């Protein structure tokens, strides 16, 4: 007989899964109203305000461990901010209310509203700095790639495991001058590179979706985005490593106040997101992972994906919201 007794914590977390969908839906709709208006700040602020409002309705005692900057940068959802009604489980919250603000402001593909919720103390509590990352999808032997190995060696190892030539491997890299050397090394062995301008939460997740053709994510992006992506990968079973870039005494000191004693530490997937994690993301503009918000008269349509690591369940949820109803989204 299977064990049908599920702990109260798990039941609460399961119930809250749908609540996270509501949170990212509302953040996405709020920022979608700013799509294509060239105003990144306003689009971001709209997402933050909507997300905070919805988070504060949830029956949780939440602490933002991954947010948009530090306390003095409020009115953003700052690291350390308390959210929720406090009448519920203690949880860690990671947010990127508008991932890809530029994409939204320019109405380009790939911006999303995204957040994660996990057991208290299990998401990496990290400052808003850069992170060097490497990620692959599920199905490879553990340790197939390594952040400290040469990029060429990682591609070779992956190609061998896949039974293909390095030229048949596609890497996803953010199009930044800081990646010039990485890109040159990958091209030198014939690897194909898909460059993205922004949005590396989706970039990492795409490694786990065979239809995207992406085999590996490599390079430096935001640390918050790294933790959010790790939460989703935890669910679908890929591999990931990340290292915070703490390249000034100030950043090292700031990280130390958050409990990071080894500034060069290489975090594995299970250290970036160690506990039961739920990640929800709603499309703002159309993108590879999600459709963007559609405004159709009185109806607003949203598409959300929600990952729950406890069971490995991935759900895609289409929402139809009626703006004139009392549940209107602003
Ligand atoms: C990424 C990406 C974001 O920031 O993490 C990136 O996912 C890293 O910073 O969408 P730089 O832009 O400074 O390279 C974004 O592009 C924007 O927040």
Short mmCIF file of C-alpha atoms and ligand atoms in Angstrom, two decimals:
data_model
loop_
_atom_site.label_atom_id
_atom_site.label_comp_id
_atom_site.label_asym_id
_atom_site.label_seq_id
_atom_site.Cartn_x
_atom_site.Cartn_y
_atom_site.Cartn_z
CA UNK A 1 0.00 0.00 0.00
CA UNK A 2 1.40 3.43 -0.85
CA UNK A 3 1.80 5.80 2.03
CA UNK A 4 -1.18 8.10 1.84
CA UNK A 5 -0.20 10.18 4.82
CA UNK A 6 1.08 13.51 3.56
CA UNK A 7 2.56 15.94 6.04
CA UNK A 8 0.70 19.13 6.78
CA UNK A 9 3.60 21.15 5.37
CA UNK A 10 3.35 19.40 2.04
CA UNK A 11 -0.41 19.90 1.88
CA UNK A 12 -0.02 23.59 2.56
CA UNK A 13 2.74 23.87 -0.02
CA UNK A 14 0.53 22.04 -2.54
CA UNK A 15 -2.36 24.38 -1.92
CA UNK A 16 -0.07 27.39 -2.22
CA UNK A 17 1.12 26.26 -5.66
CA UNK A 18 -2.00 27.72 -7.25
CA UNK A 19 -1.61 30.87 -5.21
CA UNK A 20 1.78 31.50 -6.77
CA UNK A 21 0.13 31.34 -10.17
CA UNK A 22 -2.16 34.17 -9.08
CA UNK A 23 0.83 36.22 -7.95
CA UNK A 24 2.78 35.97 -11.20
CA UNK A 25 -0.38 36.37 -13.31
CA UNK A 26 -1.07 39.69 -11.70
CA UNK A 27 2.50 40.92 -11.94
CA UNK A 28 2.55 39.95 -15.61
CA UNK A 29 -0.69 41.73 -16.43
CA UNK A 30 0.40 44.87 -14.59
CA UNK A 31 3.68 45.09 -16.47
CA UNK A 32 2.15 44.04 -19.80
CA UNK A 33 0.25 47.31 -19.74
CA UNK A 34 3.66 48.96 -20.08
CA UNK A 35 4.78 46.77 -22.98
CA UNK A 36 6.44 48.65 -25.79
CA UNK A 37 6.37 52.04 -24.05
CA UNK A 38 10.10 52.37 -23.59
CA UNK A 39 9.74 52.83 -19.84
CA UNK A 40 11.58 50.02 -18.07
CA UNK A 41 11.22 51.55 -14.64
CA UNK A 42 7.45 51.96 -14.86
CA UNK A 43 6.99 48.43 -16.21
CA UNK A 44 9.12 47.01 -13.40
CA UNK A 45 7.43 49.08 -10.72
CA UNK A 46 3.98 47.97 -11.91
CA UNK A 47 5.10 44.33 -11.64
CA UNK A 48 6.63 44.87 -8.19
CA UNK A 49 3.55 46.61 -6.82
CA UNK A 50 1.19 43.92 -8.12
CA UNK A 51 3.44 41.14 -6.86
CA UNK A 52 3.80 42.64 -3.39
CA UNK A 53 0.06 43.21 -3.13
CA UNK A 54 -0.69 39.59 -4.02
CA UNK A 55 2.10 38.14 -1.89
CA UNK A 56 0.79 39.99 1.12
CA UNK A 57 -2.57 38.22 0.75
CA UNK A 58 -0.98 34.78 1.05
CA UNK A 59 -1.24 32.82 4.32
CA UNK A 60 2.53 32.58 4.74
CA UNK A 61 5.28 34.01 6.88
CA UNK A 62 7.53 34.82 3.95
CA UNK A 63 10.96 36.38 3.77
CA UNK A 64 12.29 37.68 0.47
CA UNK A 65 15.72 36.06 0.10
CA UNK A 66 16.13 36.91 -3.56
CA UNK A 67 14.73 40.27 -4.49
CA UNK A 68 15.34 43.43 -6.38
CA UNK A 69 18.20 44.92 -4.45
CA UNK A 70 18.68 45.77 -0.83
CA UNK A 71 16.53 47.52 1.71
CA UNK A 72 17.41 51.09 0.77
CA UNK A 73 16.23 50.44 -2.75
CA UNK A 74 12.60 50.06 -1.67
CA UNK A 75 9.92 50.43 -3.15
CA UNK A 76 11.32 47.32 -4.83
CA UNK A 77 10.71 43.95 -3.19
CA UNK A 78 13.96 44.02 -1.25
CA UNK A 79 16.03 41.21 0.20
CA UNK A 80 14.89 40.65 3.76
CA UNK A 81 11.40 42.07 3.22
CA UNK A 82 8.64 40.20 5.04
CA UNK A 83 5.62 39.21 2.96
CA UNK A 84 2.35 37.40 3.62
CA UNK A 85 -0.27 37.52 6.33
CA UNK A 86 2.17 35.79 8.77
CA UNK A 87 -0.57 33.23 9.46
CA UNK A 88 1.03 30.25 7.77
CA UNK A 89 4.28 28.41 7.14
CA UNK A 90 7.66 30.11 7.25
CA UNK A 91 8.91 30.24 3.68
CA UNK A 92 11.68 31.73 1.57
CA UNK A 93 10.54 33.84 -1.35
CA UNK A 94 12.58 34.62 -4.47
CA UNK A 95 11.19 37.15 -6.91
CA UNK A 96 11.93 38.70 -10.24
CA UNK A 97 8.65 40.56 -10.78
CA UNK A 98 9.67 41.51 -14.31
CA UNK A 99 12.50 39.39 -15.67
CA UNK A 100 13.60 41.16 -18.84
CA UNK A 101 12.51 44.75 -18.20
CA UNK A 102 14.15 45.87 -21.45
CA UNK A 103 12.34 43.16 -23.38
CA UNK A 104 9.05 44.40 -21.97
CA UNK A 105 9.83 48.07 -22.58
CA UNK A 106 10.74 47.27 -26.20
CA UNK A 107 7.95 44.69 -26.59
CA UNK A 108 10.49 42.04 -27.51
CA UNK A 109 10.05 38.30 -26.86
CA UNK A 110 10.85 36.63 -23.58
CA UNK A 111 9.91 38.82 -20.61
CA UNK A 112 8.22 37.02 -17.72
CA UNK A 113 7.03 37.58 -14.17
CA UNK A 114 8.61 34.90 -12.00
CA UNK A 115 8.83 33.85 -8.37
CA UNK A 116 9.76 30.89 -6.21
CA UNK A 117 8.66 29.78 -2.78
CA UNK A 118 10.52 27.21 -0.69
CA UNK A 119 10.86 25.90 2.85
CA UNK A 120 12.43 28.53 5.06
CA UNK A 121 16.22 28.64 4.88
CA UNK A 122 16.55 26.56 1.70
CA UNK A 123 16.94 29.07 -1.13
CA UNK A 124 20.38 30.63 -1.47
CA UNK A 125 20.26 33.89 0.45
CA UNK A 126 22.37 36.02 -1.83
CA UNK A 127 22.99 39.64 -2.72
CA UNK A 128 21.89 41.02 -6.07
CA UNK A 129 25.20 40.42 -7.90
CA UNK A 130 26.31 38.46 -10.95
CA UNK A 131 26.60 34.69 -11.00
CA UNK A 132 28.72 32.49 -13.25
CA UNK A 133 26.45 29.61 -14.28
CA UNK A 134 26.43 26.35 -16.13
CA UNK A 135 23.35 24.20 -16.68
CA UNK A 136 22.26 21.15 -18.64
CA UNK A 137 18.97 19.29 -18.83
CA UNK A 138 18.09 15.90 -17.33
CA UNK A 139 19.37 12.52 -18.47
CA UNK A 140 23.15 12.96 -18.17
CA UNK A 141 25.46 11.30 -15.65
CA UNK A 142 26.02 13.42 -12.55
CA UNK A 143 28.92 15.83 -12.96
CA UNK A 144 28.97 15.64 -16.76
CA UNK A 145 29.89 19.34 -16.91
CA UNK A 146 31.67 21.54 -14.41
CA UNK A 147 31.85 25.28 -13.93
CA UNK A 148 35.62 25.04 -13.43
CA UNK A 149 36.32 22.93 -16.51
CA UNK A 150 37.30 24.59 -19.79
CA UNK A 151 34.18 25.39 -21.86
CA UNK A 152 35.52 23.25 -24.70
CA UNK A 153 35.89 20.27 -22.36
CA UNK A 154 32.31 20.70 -21.15
CA UNK A 155 31.03 20.71 -24.73
CA UNK A 156 33.14 17.66 -25.62
CA UNK A 157 31.87 15.75 -22.56
CA UNK A 158 28.29 16.63 -23.39
CA UNK A 159 28.71 15.66 -27.03
CA UNK A 160 30.22 12.30 -26.02
CA UNK A 161 27.36 11.62 -23.62
CA UNK A 162 24.82 12.52 -26.29
CA UNK A 163 26.64 10.52 -28.92
CA UNK A 164 27.01 13.51 -31.27
CA UNK A 165 29.80 15.73 -32.56
CA UNK A 166 30.57 19.03 -30.75
CA UNK A 167 29.19 20.77 -33.82
CA UNK A 168 25.79 19.31 -33.01
CA UNK A 169 25.72 20.88 -29.55
CA UNK A 170 23.90 24.18 -29.08
CA UNK A 171 24.89 26.42 -26.19
CA UNK A 172 22.82 29.32 -24.95
CA UNK A 173 24.86 32.36 -23.93
CA UNK A 174 23.90 35.93 -23.08
CA UNK A 175 25.08 38.36 -25.74
CA UNK A 176 27.45 40.45 -23.66
CA UNK A 177 31.01 41.73 -24.26
CA UNK A 178 32.07 39.82 -21.12
CA UNK A 179 31.39 36.60 -23.00
CA UNK A 180 33.58 37.34 -26.03
CA UNK A 181 36.25 34.86 -24.98
CA UNK A 182 33.75 32.16 -24.06
CA UNK A 183 31.97 32.56 -27.40
CA UNK A 184 35.26 32.41 -29.32
CA UNK A 185 36.27 29.20 -27.52
CA UNK A 186 32.94 27.53 -28.20
CA UNK A 187 32.96 28.55 -31.86
CA UNK A 188 36.52 27.27 -32.24
CA UNK A 189 35.27 23.73 -31.61
CA UNK A 190 32.28 24.18 -33.89
CA UNK A 191 29.65 24.53 -31.21
CA UNK A 192 26.53 26.42 -32.22
CA UNK A 193 25.63 29.34 -29.95
CA UNK A 194 22.20 30.82 -29.47
CA UNK A 195 22.66 34.34 -28.15
CA UNK A 196 20.02 36.04 -26.05
CA UNK A 197 19.89 39.70 -25.10
CA UNK A 198 18.15 39.17 -21.74
CA UNK A 199 16.14 36.65 -19.81
CA UNK A 200 18.42 33.91 -18.58
CA UNK A 201 15.89 32.35 -16.19
CA UNK A 202 14.15 31.01 -19.27
CA UNK A 203 17.57 30.47 -20.86
CA UNK A 204 18.55 27.96 -18.17
CA UNK A 205 15.12 26.29 -18.12
CA UNK A 206 15.32 25.81 -21.88
CA UNK A 207 18.18 23.33 -21.41
CA UNK A 208 15.61 20.96 -19.95
CA UNK A 209 13.18 21.31 -22.85
CA UNK A 210 14.39 19.17 -25.79
CA UNK A 211 12.16 21.01 -28.25
CA UNK A 212 14.22 24.18 -27.80
CA UNK A 213 17.36 22.48 -29.15
CA UNK A 214 19.42 24.00 -26.33
CA UNK A 215 21.88 21.57 -24.75
CA UNK A 216 23.73 23.77 -22.32
CA UNK A 217 23.63 27.22 -20.72
CA UNK A 218 26.98 28.91 -20.10
CA UNK A 219 28.06 32.30 -18.84
CA UNK A 220 27.46 35.10 -16.41
CA UNK A 221 24.02 36.46 -15.59
CA UNK A 222 22.21 37.72 -12.52
CA UNK A 223 22.42 35.71 -9.28
CA UNK A 224 18.70 36.16 -8.56
CA UNK A 225 17.91 34.71 -11.97
CA UNK A 226 20.25 31.81 -11.17
CA UNK A 227 18.39 30.86 -8.00
CA UNK A 228 15.00 31.12 -9.70
CA UNK A 229 16.14 28.94 -12.59
CA UNK A 230 17.61 26.42 -10.14
CA UNK A 231 14.22 26.10 -8.46
CA UNK A 232 12.63 25.15 -11.77
CA UNK A 233 15.47 22.78 -12.77
CA UNK A 234 15.14 21.04 -9.38
CA UNK A 235 11.72 20.01 -10.53
CA UNK A 236 12.58 18.71 -13.99
CA UNK A 237 15.90 17.22 -13.00
CA UNK A 238 18.71 18.99 -14.82
CA UNK A 239 22.14 19.85 -13.46
CA UNK A 240 23.39 23.31 -12.60
CA UNK A 241 26.27 25.02 -10.85
CA UNK A 242 26.67 28.67 -9.96
CA UNK A 243 29.29 30.89 -8.36
CA UNK A 244 28.54 34.40 -7.10
CA UNK A 245 30.81 37.06 -8.54
CA UNK A 246 31.96 38.88 -5.45
CA UNK A 247 34.72 40.93 -7.00
CA UNK A 248 34.94 43.88 -4.63
CA UNK A 249 35.52 44.08 -0.86
CA UNK A 250 32.06 45.69 -0.56
CA UNK A 251 30.32 42.77 -2.25
CA UNK A 252 32.28 40.26 -0.17
CA UNK A 253 31.30 42.11 3.00
CA UNK A 254 27.65 42.30 1.94
CA UNK A 255 27.58 38.60 1.16
CA UNK A 256 29.18 37.87 4.54
CA UNK A 257 26.29 39.60 6.29
CA UNK A 258 24.04 37.10 4.52
CA UNK A 259 26.04 34.18 5.83
CA UNK A 260 28.29 33.63 2.81
CA UNK A 261 31.71 32.93 4.29
CA UNK A 262 33.40 31.53 1.18
CA UNK A 263 33.10 34.14 -1.60
CA UNK A 264 34.41 31.65 -4.21
CA UNK A 265 32.02 28.86 -3.33
CA UNK A 266 30.66 26.82 -6.21
CA UNK A 267 27.02 26.03 -5.54
CA UNK A 268 25.37 22.93 -6.92
CA UNK A 269 21.71 22.78 -7.86
CA UNK A 270 20.78 21.40 -4.46
CA UNK A 271 22.58 24.27 -2.75
CA UNK A 272 20.98 26.95 -4.87
CA UNK A 273 17.54 25.54 -4.09
CA UNK A 274 17.86 22.93 -1.38
CA UNK A 275 14.30 22.35 -0.23
CA UNK A 276 10.87 21.68 -1.66
CA UNK A 277 10.47 24.52 -4.13
CA UNK A 278 7.59 25.87 -6.17
CA UNK A 279 8.38 28.17 -9.10
CA UNK A 280 5.76 30.04 -11.11
CA UNK A 281 6.30 32.15 -14.22
CA UNK A 282 3.80 34.02 -16.37
CA UNK A 283 4.62 35.35 -19.81
CA UNK A 284 4.58 39.13 -20.23
CA UNK A 285 5.64 39.26 -23.88
CA UNK A 286 5.42 36.20 -26.13
CA UNK A 287 8.46 34.01 -25.73
CA UNK A 288 9.99 30.58 -26.20
CA UNK A 289 8.58 29.25 -22.94
CA UNK A 290 5.34 31.17 -22.53
CA UNK A 291 2.84 33.27 -24.44
CA UNK A 292 2.56 36.87 -23.35
CA UNK A 293 -0.48 38.55 -21.84
CA UNK A 294 -3.27 39.11 -24.37
CA UNK A 295 -5.71 41.96 -23.90
CA UNK A 296 -8.93 41.06 -25.69
CA UNK A 297 -11.59 43.56 -24.85
CA UNK A 298 -12.87 42.70 -21.42
CA UNK A 299 -10.87 39.51 -21.26
CA UNK A 300 -7.21 39.26 -20.35
CA UNK A 301 -5.46 35.99 -21.15
CA UNK A 302 -2.36 34.74 -19.38
CA UNK A 303 -0.16 31.68 -19.64
CA UNK A 304 1.69 30.44 -16.59
CA UNK A 305 3.99 27.53 -15.92
CA UNK A 306 4.37 26.25 -12.40
CA UNK A 307 6.98 23.77 -11.19
CA UNK A 308 6.72 21.82 -7.95
CA UNK A 309 9.88 20.00 -6.97
CA UNK A 310 8.26 17.74 -4.35
CA UNK A 311 6.49 15.78 -7.06
CA UNK A 312 8.22 16.99 -10.22
CA UNK A 313 4.90 18.22 -11.55
CA UNK A 314 4.91 20.91 -14.22
CA UNK A 315 1.61 22.58 -15.01
CA UNK A 316 0.76 25.06 -17.71
CA UNK A 317 -2.20 27.20 -16.78
CA UNK A 318 -4.15 29.36 -19.18
CA UNK A 319 -6.00 32.10 -17.38
CA UNK A 320 -8.91 34.12 -18.62
CA UNK A 321 -9.47 37.14 -16.46
CA UNK A 322 -12.40 39.49 -16.70
CA UNK A 323 -11.23 42.99 -16.13
CA UNK A 324 -14.64 44.29 -15.21
CA UNK A 325 -15.21 41.65 -12.56
CA UNK A 326 -14.52 42.38 -8.96
CA UNK A 327 -11.33 40.36 -9.36
CA UNK A 328 -10.01 42.83 -11.85
CA UNK A 329 -6.29 42.95 -12.39
CA UNK A 330 -4.59 46.31 -12.45
C1 LIG B 1 20.39 38.41 -16.78
C2 LIG B 1 19.01 38.40 -17.40
C3 LIG B 1 18.19 39.60 -17.11
O1 LIG B 1 20.14 40.80 -16.48
O2 LIG B 1 20.50 37.74 -15.60
C4 LIG B 1 21.05 39.80 -16.84
O3 LIG B 1 18.31 37.26 -17.07
C5 LIG B 1 22.39 39.96 -16.21
O4 LIG B 1 22.82 41.30 -16.15
O5 LIG B 1 17.03 39.59 -17.91
P1 LIG B 1 23.35 42.23 -17.36
O6 LIG B 1 22.14 42.69 -18.12
O7 LIG B 1 24.05 43.35 -16.66
O8 LIG B 1 24.24 41.43 -18.22
C6 LIG B 1 18.99 40.88 -17.32
O9 LIG B 1 19.40 40.99 -18.66
C7 LIG B 1 18.17 42.11 -16.96
O10 LIG B 1 17.72 42.05 -15.65
#
